[in-house]
Amino acid sequence: MQFDHRGKTYELKVELAAGKGVEIIAEERRRQIVVEGWTPEHDAQHTDESIAYAAACYAIPHNGRNIFAGQGGLSDIFHLLWPWAKSWWKPSPDDRIKELAKAGALIAAEIDRLIAIGK
């Protein structure tokens, strides 16, 4: 799948035989780049592996996020993992597939970042 964003062409390779999940993740990654502006160039700035931590937070099942919930409604585990300001946390508790797509797209972004730096 190819798409353009701000005059630059990006390509996401999707193995169709892998199933619908891969397609959903690829579409979410495309949205992150086109709508949010989280390009590979932007992702390269996250040398602290914060993208991977964010992915982990979205992958945690909703009920697991509240196991050790405090007054704020988010678990201590979440507070240890979530790498950015709370305002960037945008869960979709009624749409588990959407949350997993975010997690998968963030993982793909982190993999691409690591490949780009030769790790």
JSON list of C-alpha atoms in Angstrom, two decimals:
[
{"chain": "A", "resi": 1, "resn": "MET", "atom": "CA", "xyz": [0.00, 0.00, 0.00]},
{"chain": "A", "resi": 2, "resn": "GLN", "atom": "CA", "xyz": [1.48, 3.35, -1.06]},
{"chain": "A", "resi": 3, "resn": "PHE", "atom": "CA", "xyz": [0.33, 6.77, 0.02]},
{"chain": "A", "resi": 4, "resn": "ASP", "atom": "CA", "xyz": [1.56, 10.33, -0.08]},
{"chain": "A", "resi": 5, "resn": "HIS", "atom": "CA", "xyz": [1.90, 12.69, 2.84]},
{"chain": "A", "resi": 6, "resn": "ARG", "atom": "CA", "xyz": [3.20, 16.23, 2.43]},
{"chain": "A", "resi": 7, "resn": "GLY", "atom": "CA", "xyz": [4.84, 15.49, -0.89]},
{"chain": "A", "resi": 8, "resn": "LYS", "atom": "CA", "xyz": [6.60, 12.33, 0.25]},
{"chain": "A", "resi": 9, "resn": "THR", "atom": "CA", "xyz": [5.58, 8.81, -0.76]},
{"chain": "A", "resi": 10, "resn": "TYR", "atom": "CA", "xyz": [5.45, 6.12, 1.90]},
{"chain": "A", "resi": 11, "resn": "GLU", "atom": "CA", "xyz": [4.97, 2.43, 1.30]},
{"chain": "A", "resi": 12, "resn": "LEU", "atom": "CA", "xyz": [3.47, -0.03, 3.74]},
{"chain": "A", "resi": 13, "resn": "LYS", "atom": "CA", "xyz": [3.92, -3.63, 2.71]},
{"chain": "A", "resi": 14, "resn": "VAL", "atom": "CA", "xyz": [1.00, -5.77, 3.72]},
{"chain": "A", "resi": 15, "resn": "GLU", "atom": "CA", "xyz": [1.02, -9.52, 3.30]},
{"chain": "A", "resi": 16, "resn": "LEU", "atom": "CA", "xyz": [-2.62, -10.14, 2.42]},
{"chain": "A", "resi": 17, "resn": "ALA", "atom": "CA", "xyz": [-2.38, -13.82, 3.25]},
{"chain": "A", "resi": 18, "resn": "ALA", "atom": "CA", "xyz": [-1.56, -12.90, 6.85]},
{"chain": "A", "resi": 19, "resn": "GLY", "atom": "CA", "xyz": [-5.17, -12.03, 7.55]},
{"chain": "A", "resi": 20, "resn": "LYS", "atom": "CA", "xyz": [-7.42, -9.08, 8.17]},
{"chain": "A", "resi": 21, "resn": "GLY", "atom": "CA", "xyz": [-5.55, -8.05, 11.33]},
{"chain": "A", "resi": 22, "resn": "VAL", "atom": "CA", "xyz": [-2.46, -7.06, 9.36]},
{"chain": "A", "resi": 23, "resn": "GLU", "atom": "CA", "xyz": [-4.58, -4.93, 7.05]},
{"chain": "A", "resi": 24, "resn": "ILE", "atom": "CA", "xyz": [-6.26, -3.19, 9.99]},
{"chain": "A", "resi": 25, "resn": "ILE", "atom": "CA", "xyz": [-2.89, -2.46, 11.59]},
{"chain": "A", "resi": 26, "resn": "ALA", "atom": "CA", "xyz": [-1.48, -1.14, 8.28]},
{"chain": "A", "resi": 27, "resn": "GLU", "atom": "CA", "xyz": [-4.49, 1.14, 7.86]},
{"chain": "A", "resi": 28, "resn": "GLU", "atom": "CA", "xyz": [-4.02, 2.49, 11.39]},
{"chain": "A", "resi": 29, "resn": "ARG", "atom": "CA", "xyz": [-0.33, 3.11, 10.68]},
{"chain": "A", "resi": 30, "resn": "ARG", "atom": "CA", "xyz": [-1.31, 4.98, 7.51]},
{"chain": "A", "resi": 31, "resn": "ARG", "atom": "CA", "xyz": [-3.74, 7.08, 9.58]},
{"chain": "A", "resi": 32, "resn": "GLN", "atom": "CA", "xyz": [-1.04, 7.85, 12.13]},
{"chain": "A", "resi": 33, "resn": "ILE", "atom": "CA", "xyz": [1.22, 9.16, 9.37]},
{"chain": "A", "resi": 34, "resn": "VAL", "atom": "CA", "xyz": [-1.34, 11.02, 7.25]},
{"chain": "A", "resi": 35, "resn": "VAL", "atom": "CA", "xyz": [-3.73, 12.35, 9.90]},
{"chain": "A", "resi": 36, "resn": "GLU", "atom": "CA", "xyz": [-1.51, 12.65, 12.98]},
{"chain": "A", "resi": 37, "resn": "GLY", "atom": "CA", "xyz": [1.74, 13.43, 11.15]},
{"chain": "A", "resi": 38, "resn": "TRP", "atom": "CA", "xyz": [3.68, 10.70, 12.95]},
{"chain": "A", "resi": 39, "resn": "THR", "atom": "CA", "xyz": [6.06, 10.09, 10.03]},
{"chain": "A", "resi": 40, "resn": "PRO", "atom": "CA", "xyz": [9.15, 7.87, 10.17]},
{"chain": "A", "resi": 41, "resn": "GLU", "atom": "CA", "xyz": [11.17, 11.08, 10.46]},
{"chain": "A", "resi": 42, "resn": "HIS", "atom": "CA", "xyz": [9.17, 12.08, 13.52]},
{"chain": "A", "resi": 43, "resn": "ASP", "atom": "CA", "xyz": [9.42, 8.58, 14.98]},
{"chain": "A", "resi": 44, "resn": "ALA", "atom": "CA", "xyz": [13.23, 8.68, 14.60]},
{"chain": "A", "resi": 45, "resn": "GLN", "atom": "CA", "xyz": [13.29, 11.29, 17.37]},
{"chain": "A", "resi": 46, "resn": "HIS", "atom": "CA", "xyz": [11.88, 8.78, 19.89]},
{"chain": "A", "resi": 47, "resn": "THR", "atom": "CA", "xyz": [15.22, 7.21, 20.80]},
{"chain": "A", "resi": 48, "resn": "ASP", "atom": "CA", "xyz": [13.92, 6.40, 24.30]},
{"chain": "A", "resi": 49, "resn": "GLU", "atom": "CA", "xyz": [11.74, 3.54, 23.00]},
{"chain": "A", "resi": 50, "resn": "SER", "atom": "CA", "xyz": [8.64, 5.46, 24.06]},
{"chain": "A", "resi": 51, "resn": "ILE", "atom": "CA", "xyz": [6.79, 4.21, 20.98]},
{"chain": "A", "resi": 52, "resn": "ALA", "atom": "CA", "xyz": [7.14, 0.63, 22.24]},
{"chain": "A", "resi": 53, "resn": "TYR", "atom": "CA", "xyz": [5.91, 1.62, 25.70]},
{"chain": "A", "resi": 54, "resn": "ALA", "atom": "CA", "xyz": [2.86, 3.32, 24.20]},
{"chain": "A", "resi": 55, "resn": "ALA", "atom": "CA", "xyz": [2.14, 0.19, 22.14]},
{"chain": "A", "resi": 56, "resn": "ALA", "atom": "CA", "xyz": [2.30, -1.91, 25.29]},
{"chain": "A", "resi": 57, "resn": "CYS", "atom": "CA", "xyz": [-0.26, 0.33, 27.00]},
{"chain": "A", "resi": 58, "resn": "TYR", "atom": "CA", "xyz": [-2.76, -0.04, 24.16]},
{"chain": "A", "resi": 59, "resn": "ALA", "atom": "CA", "xyz": [-2.19, -3.81, 24.09]},
{"chain": "A", "resi": 60, "resn": "ILE", "atom": "CA", "xyz": [-3.06, -4.26, 27.79]},
{"chain": "A", "resi": 61, "resn": "PRO", "atom": "CA", "xyz": [-6.68, -5.46, 28.03]},
{"chain": "A", "resi": 62, "resn": "HIS", "atom": "CA", "xyz": [-9.08, -2.88, 29.46]},
{"chain": "A", "resi": 63, "resn": "ASN", "atom": "CA", "xyz": [-9.71, -4.81, 32.68]},
{"chain": "A", "resi": 64, "resn": "GLY", "atom": "CA", "xyz": [-5.97, -5.31, 33.11]},
{"chain": "A", "resi": 65, "resn": "ARG", "atom": "CA", "xyz": [-5.41, -1.57, 33.09]},
{"chain": "A", "resi": 66, "resn": "ASN", "atom": "CA", "xyz": [-7.47, -1.20, 36.23]},
{"chain": "A", "resi": 67, "resn": "ILE", "atom": "CA", "xyz": [-6.14, -4.10, 38.30]},
{"chain": "A", "resi": 68, "resn": "PHE", "atom": "CA", "xyz": [-4.13, -1.76, 40.50]},
{"chain": "A", "resi": 69, "resn": "ALA", "atom": "CA", "xyz": [-6.24, 1.32, 39.83]},
{"chain": "A", "resi": 70, "resn": "GLY", "atom": "CA", "xyz": [-5.78, 4.29, 42.08]},
{"chain": "A", "resi": 71, "resn": "GLN", "atom": "CA", "xyz": [-7.88, 7.39, 42.47]},
{"chain": "A", "resi": 72, "resn": "GLY", "atom": "CA", "xyz": [-7.21, 8.49, 38.89]},
{"chain": "A", "resi": 73, "resn": "GLY", "atom": "CA", "xyz": [-8.72, 5.32, 37.42]},
{"chain": "A", "resi": 74, "resn": "LEU", "atom": "CA", "xyz": [-5.51, 4.22, 35.74]},
{"chain": "A", "resi": 75, "resn": "SER", "atom": "CA", "xyz": [-3.30, 1.54, 37.20]},
{"chain": "A", "resi": 76, "resn": "ASP", "atom": "CA", "xyz": [0.12, 2.16, 38.64]},
{"chain": "A", "resi": 77, "resn": "ILE", "atom": "CA", "xyz": [1.43, -0.12, 35.90]},
{"chain": "A", "resi": 78, "resn": "PHE", "atom": "CA", "xyz": [-0.05, 2.18, 33.30]},
{"chain": "A", "resi": 79, "resn": "HIS", "atom": "CA", "xyz": [1.57, 5.22, 34.91]},
{"chain": "A", "resi": 80, "resn": "LEU", "atom": "CA", "xyz": [4.93, 3.46, 34.80]},
{"chain": "A", "resi": 81, "resn": "LEU", "atom": "CA", "xyz": [4.54, 2.53, 31.12]},
{"chain": "A", "resi": 82, "resn": "TRP", "atom": "CA", "xyz": [2.75, 5.43, 29.43]},
{"chain": "A", "resi": 83, "resn": "PRO", "atom": "CA", "xyz": [5.61, 7.55, 28.05]},
{"chain": "A", "resi": 84, "resn": "TRP", "atom": "CA", "xyz": [3.84, 10.79, 27.16]},
{"chain": "A", "resi": 85, "resn": "ALA", "atom": "CA", "xyz": [1.47, 13.34, 28.65]},
{"chain": "A", "resi": 86, "resn": "LYS", "atom": "CA", "xyz": [-1.86, 11.88, 29.78]},
{"chain": "A", "resi": 87, "resn": "SER", "atom": "CA", "xyz": [-3.62, 14.00, 27.12]},
{"chain": "A", "resi": 88, "resn": "TRP", "atom": "CA", "xyz": [-2.07, 11.76, 24.42]},
{"chain": "A", "resi": 89, "resn": "TRP", "atom": "CA", "xyz": [-3.70, 8.64, 25.90]},
{"chain": "A", "resi": 90, "resn": "LYS", "atom": "CA", "xyz": [-6.73, 7.96, 23.70]},
{"chain": "A", "resi": 91, "resn": "PRO", "atom": "CA", "xyz": [-8.17, 4.57, 24.57]},
{"chain": "A", "resi": 92, "resn": "SER", "atom": "CA", "xyz": [-11.18, 3.04, 22.86]},
{"chain": "A", "resi": 93, "resn": "PRO", "atom": "CA", "xyz": [-12.57, 0.84, 25.63]},
{"chain": "A", "resi": 94, "resn": "ASP", "atom": "CA", "xyz": [-15.62, -0.11, 23.57]},
{"chain": "A", "resi": 95, "resn": "ASP", "atom": "CA", "xyz": [-13.53, -1.11, 20.53]},
{"chain": "A", "resi": 96, "resn": "ARG", "atom": "CA", "xyz": [-10.82, -3.62, 21.43]},
{"chain": "A", "resi": 97, "resn": "ILE", "atom": "CA", "xyz": [-9.85, -4.11, 17.79]},
{"chain": "A", "resi": 98, "resn": "LYS", "atom": "CA", "xyz": [-9.18, -0.38, 17.43]},
{"chain": "A", "resi": 99, "resn": "GLU", "atom": "CA", "xyz": [-6.94, -0.42, 20.51]},
{"chain": "A", "resi": 100, "resn": "LEU", "atom": "CA", "xyz": [-5.03, -3.45, 19.25]},
{"chain": "A", "resi": 101, "resn": "ALA", "atom": "CA", "xyz": [-4.66, -1.78, 15.85]},
{"chain": "A", "resi": 102, "resn": "LYS", "atom": "CA", "xyz": [-3.10, 1.24, 17.58]},
{"chain": "A", "resi": 103, "resn": "ALA", "atom": "CA", "xyz": [-0.77, -1.08, 19.49]},
{"chain": "A", "resi": 104, "resn": "GLY", "atom": "CA", "xyz": [0.18, -2.96, 16.33]},
{"chain": "A", "resi": 105, "resn": "ALA", "atom": "CA", "xyz": [0.76, 0.23, 14.35]},
{"chain": "A", "resi": 106, "resn": "LEU", "atom": "CA", "xyz": [2.95, 1.62, 17.10]},
{"chain": "A", "resi": 107, "resn": "ILE", "atom": "CA", "xyz": [4.93, -1.63, 17.18]},
{"chain": "A", "resi": 108, "resn": "ALA", "atom": "CA", "xyz": [5.37, -1.41, 13.40]},
{"chain": "A", "resi": 109, "resn": "ALA", "atom": "CA", "xyz": [6.58, 2.19, 13.79]},
{"chain": "A", "resi": 110, "resn": "GLU", "atom": "CA", "xyz": [9.11, 1.12, 16.44]},
{"chain": "A", "resi": 111, "resn": "ILE", "atom": "CA", "xyz": [10.34, -1.76, 14.27]},
{"chain": "A", "resi": 112, "resn": "ASP", "atom": "CA", "xyz": [10.77, 0.63, 11.34]},
{"chain": "A", "resi": 113, "resn": "ARG", "atom": "CA", "xyz": [12.65, 3.08, 13.58]},
{"chain": "A", "resi": 114, "resn": "LEU", "atom": "CA", "xyz": [15.02, 0.36, 14.74]},
{"chain": "A", "resi": 115, "resn": "ILE", "atom": "CA", "xyz": [15.59, -0.91, 11.20]},
{"chain": "A", "resi": 116, "resn": "ALA", "atom": "CA", "xyz": [16.38, 2.64, 10.07]},
{"chain": "A", "resi": 117, "resn": "ILE", "atom": "CA", "xyz": [19.16, 2.93, 12.65]},
{"chain": "A", "resi": 118, "resn": "GLY", "atom": "CA", "xyz": [20.52, -0.53, 11.86]},
{"chain": "A", "resi": 119, "resn": "LYS", "atom": "CA", "xyz": [19.49, -2.43, 14.97]}
]
